[in-house]
Every structure is written in structure tokens, then in C-alpha cells.
mmCIF file of C-alpha atoms in Angstrom:
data_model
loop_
_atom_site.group_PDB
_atom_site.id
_atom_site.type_symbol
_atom_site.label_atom_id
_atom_site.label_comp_id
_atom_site.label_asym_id
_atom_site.label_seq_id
_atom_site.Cartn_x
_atom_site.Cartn_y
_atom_site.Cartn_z
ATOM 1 C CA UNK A 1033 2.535 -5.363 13.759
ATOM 2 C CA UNK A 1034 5.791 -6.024 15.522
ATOM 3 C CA UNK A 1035 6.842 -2.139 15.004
ATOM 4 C CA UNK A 1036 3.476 -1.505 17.212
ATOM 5 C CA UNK A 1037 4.693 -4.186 19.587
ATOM 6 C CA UNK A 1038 7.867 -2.890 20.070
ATOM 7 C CA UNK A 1039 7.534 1.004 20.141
ATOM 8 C CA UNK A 1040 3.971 1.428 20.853
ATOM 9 C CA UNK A 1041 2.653 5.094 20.182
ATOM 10 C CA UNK A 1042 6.271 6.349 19.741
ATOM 11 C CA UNK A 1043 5.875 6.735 15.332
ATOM 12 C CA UNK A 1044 8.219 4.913 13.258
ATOM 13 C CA UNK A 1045 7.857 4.783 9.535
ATOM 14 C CA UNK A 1046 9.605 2.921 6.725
ATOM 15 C CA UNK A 1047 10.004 3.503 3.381
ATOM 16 C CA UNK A 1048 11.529 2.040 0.613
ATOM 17 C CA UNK A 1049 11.239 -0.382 -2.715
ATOM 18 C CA UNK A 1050 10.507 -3.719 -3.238
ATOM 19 C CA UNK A 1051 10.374 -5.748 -6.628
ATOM 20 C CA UNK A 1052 8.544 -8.453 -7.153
ATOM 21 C CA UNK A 1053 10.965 -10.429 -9.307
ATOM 22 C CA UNK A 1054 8.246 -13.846 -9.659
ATOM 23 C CA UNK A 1055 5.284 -14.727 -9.122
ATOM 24 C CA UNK A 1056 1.707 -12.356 -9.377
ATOM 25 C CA UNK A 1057 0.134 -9.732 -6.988
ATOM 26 C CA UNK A 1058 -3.517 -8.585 -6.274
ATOM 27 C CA UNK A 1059 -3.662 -4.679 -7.442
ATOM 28 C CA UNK A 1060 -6.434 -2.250 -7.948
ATOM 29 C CA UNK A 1061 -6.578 0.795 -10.426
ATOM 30 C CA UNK A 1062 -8.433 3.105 -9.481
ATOM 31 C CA UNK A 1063 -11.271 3.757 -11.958
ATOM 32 C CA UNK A 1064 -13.098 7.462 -12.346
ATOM 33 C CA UNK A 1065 -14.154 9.381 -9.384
ATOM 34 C CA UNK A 1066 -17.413 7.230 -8.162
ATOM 35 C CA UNK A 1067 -21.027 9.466 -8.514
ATOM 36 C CA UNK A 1068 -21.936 8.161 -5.389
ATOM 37 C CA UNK A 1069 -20.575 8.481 -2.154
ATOM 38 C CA UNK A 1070 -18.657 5.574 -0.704
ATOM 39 C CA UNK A 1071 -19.828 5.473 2.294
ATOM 40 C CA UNK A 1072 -18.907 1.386 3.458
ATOM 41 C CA UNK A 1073 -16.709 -1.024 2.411
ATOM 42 C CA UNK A 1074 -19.716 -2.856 0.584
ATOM 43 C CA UNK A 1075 -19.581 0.214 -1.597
ATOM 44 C CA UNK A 1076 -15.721 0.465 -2.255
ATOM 45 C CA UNK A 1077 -15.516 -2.872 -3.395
ATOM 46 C CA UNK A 1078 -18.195 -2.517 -5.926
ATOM 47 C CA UNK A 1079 -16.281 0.753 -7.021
ATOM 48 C CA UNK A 1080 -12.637 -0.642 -7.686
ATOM 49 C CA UNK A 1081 -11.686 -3.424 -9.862
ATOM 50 C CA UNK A 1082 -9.042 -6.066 -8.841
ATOM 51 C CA UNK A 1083 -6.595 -7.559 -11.173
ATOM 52 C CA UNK A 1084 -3.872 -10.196 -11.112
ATOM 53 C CA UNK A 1085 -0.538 -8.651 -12.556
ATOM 54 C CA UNK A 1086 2.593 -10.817 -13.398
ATOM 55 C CA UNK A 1087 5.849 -9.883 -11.875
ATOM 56 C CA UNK A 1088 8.046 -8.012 -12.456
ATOM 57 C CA UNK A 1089 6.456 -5.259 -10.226
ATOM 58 C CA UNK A 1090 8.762 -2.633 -8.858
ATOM 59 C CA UNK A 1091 6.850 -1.390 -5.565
ATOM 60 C CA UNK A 1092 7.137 2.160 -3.688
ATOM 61 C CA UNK A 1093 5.991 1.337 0.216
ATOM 62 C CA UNK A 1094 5.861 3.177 3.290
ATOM 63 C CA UNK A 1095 3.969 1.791 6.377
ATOM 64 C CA UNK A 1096 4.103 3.356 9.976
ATOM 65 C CA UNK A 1097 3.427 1.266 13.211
ATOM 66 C CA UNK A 1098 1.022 4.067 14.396
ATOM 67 C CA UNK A 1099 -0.836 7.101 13.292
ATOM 68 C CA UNK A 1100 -0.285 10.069 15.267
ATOM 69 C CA UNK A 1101 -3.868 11.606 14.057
ATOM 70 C CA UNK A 1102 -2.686 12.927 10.927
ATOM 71 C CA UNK A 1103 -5.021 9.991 8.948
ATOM 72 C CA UNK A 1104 -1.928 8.597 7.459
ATOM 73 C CA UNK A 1105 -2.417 4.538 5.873
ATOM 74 C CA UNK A 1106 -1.048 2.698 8.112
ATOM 75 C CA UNK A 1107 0.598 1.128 4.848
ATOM 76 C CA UNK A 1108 0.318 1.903 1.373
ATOM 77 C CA UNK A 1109 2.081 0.798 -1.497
ATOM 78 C CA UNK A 1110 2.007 1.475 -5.372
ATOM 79 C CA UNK A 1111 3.368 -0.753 -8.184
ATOM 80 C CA UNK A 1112 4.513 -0.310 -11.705
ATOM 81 C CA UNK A 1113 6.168 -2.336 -14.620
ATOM 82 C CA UNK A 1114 7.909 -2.028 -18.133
ATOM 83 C CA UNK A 1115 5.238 -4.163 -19.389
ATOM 84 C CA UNK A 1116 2.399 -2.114 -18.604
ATOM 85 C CA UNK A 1117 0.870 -3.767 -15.317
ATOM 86 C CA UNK A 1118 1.108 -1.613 -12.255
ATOM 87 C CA UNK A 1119 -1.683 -0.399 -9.891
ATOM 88 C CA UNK A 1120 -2.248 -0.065 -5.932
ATOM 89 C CA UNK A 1121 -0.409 -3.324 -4.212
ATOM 90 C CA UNK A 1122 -2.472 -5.783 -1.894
ATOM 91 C CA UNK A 1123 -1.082 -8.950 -1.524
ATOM 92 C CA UNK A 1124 0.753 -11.798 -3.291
ATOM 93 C CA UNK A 1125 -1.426 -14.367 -5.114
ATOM 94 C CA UNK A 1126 0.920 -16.933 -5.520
ATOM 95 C CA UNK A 1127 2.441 -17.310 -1.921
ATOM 96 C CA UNK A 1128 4.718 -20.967 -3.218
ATOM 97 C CA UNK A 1129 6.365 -19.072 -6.475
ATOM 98 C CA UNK A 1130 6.426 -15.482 -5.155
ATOM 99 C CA UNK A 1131 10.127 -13.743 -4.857
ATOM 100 C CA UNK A 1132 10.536 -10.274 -3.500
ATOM 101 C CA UNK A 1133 13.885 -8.480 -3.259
ATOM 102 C CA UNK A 1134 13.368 -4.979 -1.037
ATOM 103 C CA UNK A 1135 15.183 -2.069 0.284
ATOM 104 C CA UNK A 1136 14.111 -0.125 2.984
ATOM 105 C CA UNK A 1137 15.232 2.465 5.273
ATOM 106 C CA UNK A 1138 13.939 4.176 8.411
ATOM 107 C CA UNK A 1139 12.184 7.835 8.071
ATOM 108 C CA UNK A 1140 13.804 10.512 10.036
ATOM 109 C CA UNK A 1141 10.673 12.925 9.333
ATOM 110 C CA UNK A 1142 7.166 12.637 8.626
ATOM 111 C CA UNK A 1143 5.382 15.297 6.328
ATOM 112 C CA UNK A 1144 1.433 15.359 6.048
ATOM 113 C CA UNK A 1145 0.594 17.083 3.040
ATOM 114 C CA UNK A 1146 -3.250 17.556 2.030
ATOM 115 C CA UNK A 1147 -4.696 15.936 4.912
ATOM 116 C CA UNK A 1148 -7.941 14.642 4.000
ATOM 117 C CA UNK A 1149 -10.701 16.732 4.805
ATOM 118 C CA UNK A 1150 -13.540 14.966 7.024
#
């Protein structure tokens, strides 16, 4: 939110890692393709399952204050672990014991590959 403050339509991405040294985080896995179509959230949130994974996470992010038209997540963020937790990131379920250490840098390009078709 403060990148879309302070620059507006003018596209600025960040990318980078973050670990998630204590603490637990909200992730999804995606299950099988769904049979139906997912048409509403209503639907998606019958379709993937939530789970609560202990830290250590190491976390691969990129968010963008703005999106262009290219359909590009406005953030999106993937986790993984030595001990076998890892999934799609959400959010932090345990906000007074959490600890995150990250590292991220400013994008000097932007490539859209596969854009979804609509």
C-alpha cells in the first residue's frame, strides 16, 4: 500500500526472501485441478485446504504496487521447509511469537510469461 501511495501507476516490484525463523503461518496446497469451475470466492475456499505450518519457512515473494494489465498478483509468495511443511503463504498466525528475517531488492524488469487466458 505505501508503494501505491508513493508512485501511483508508475510499476515498482520487489522481490526477494524472507524466513520465518519462529512462530507459524497460514498456507494452502493446492489440491488436484477442481471438476468444477471456480467461479466465486465461495467456491475457492471450498476447493483449497488451509494449514498451520511451524517455522522455519523460507519464503520466495514478489509484490508490485500496481498492475499494468498484464493480470500479475499484486503479491504472491511461496514457502518451503527441511521438515516437509511448505505451501502458498497468507499470513502469520501467531502475530506475539512470529520472527521474520527478509531480503529484498527492487526489480529492474518485469517479464509476463503465460498470461492467463480469460
Amino acid at each position: 500500500k505505501a508503494l501505491k501511495v508513493e508512485f501511483g501507476e508508475r510499476v515498482v516490484s520487489i522481490g526477494g526472501v524472507f524466513v520465518i525463523k519462529k512462530g507459524k503461518a497460514n498456507l494452502h496446497v493446492m489440491p488436484d485441478f477442481s471438476p468444477v469451475p471456480l467461479t466465486n470466492r465461495e467456491a475457492v475456499g471450498k476447493w483449497i485446504k488451509y494449514f498451520e505450518m511451524d517455522a522455519p519457512l523460507t519464503c520466495l515473494s514478489v509484490f508490485h504496487n500496481y498492475d499494468p494489465g498484464w493480470d500479475l498478483r499484486i503479491e504472491h509468495t511461496h514457502c518451503f521447509s527441511g521438515h516437509g511443511m511448505g505451501g502458498h503463504y497468507h499470513y502469520d498466525v501467531t502475530p506475539e511469537d512470529v520472527e521474520y528475517e527478509a531480503y529484498f531488492n527492487v526489480a529492474d524488469v518485469i517479464y509476463r510469461i503465460d498470461r492467463p487466458v480469460l
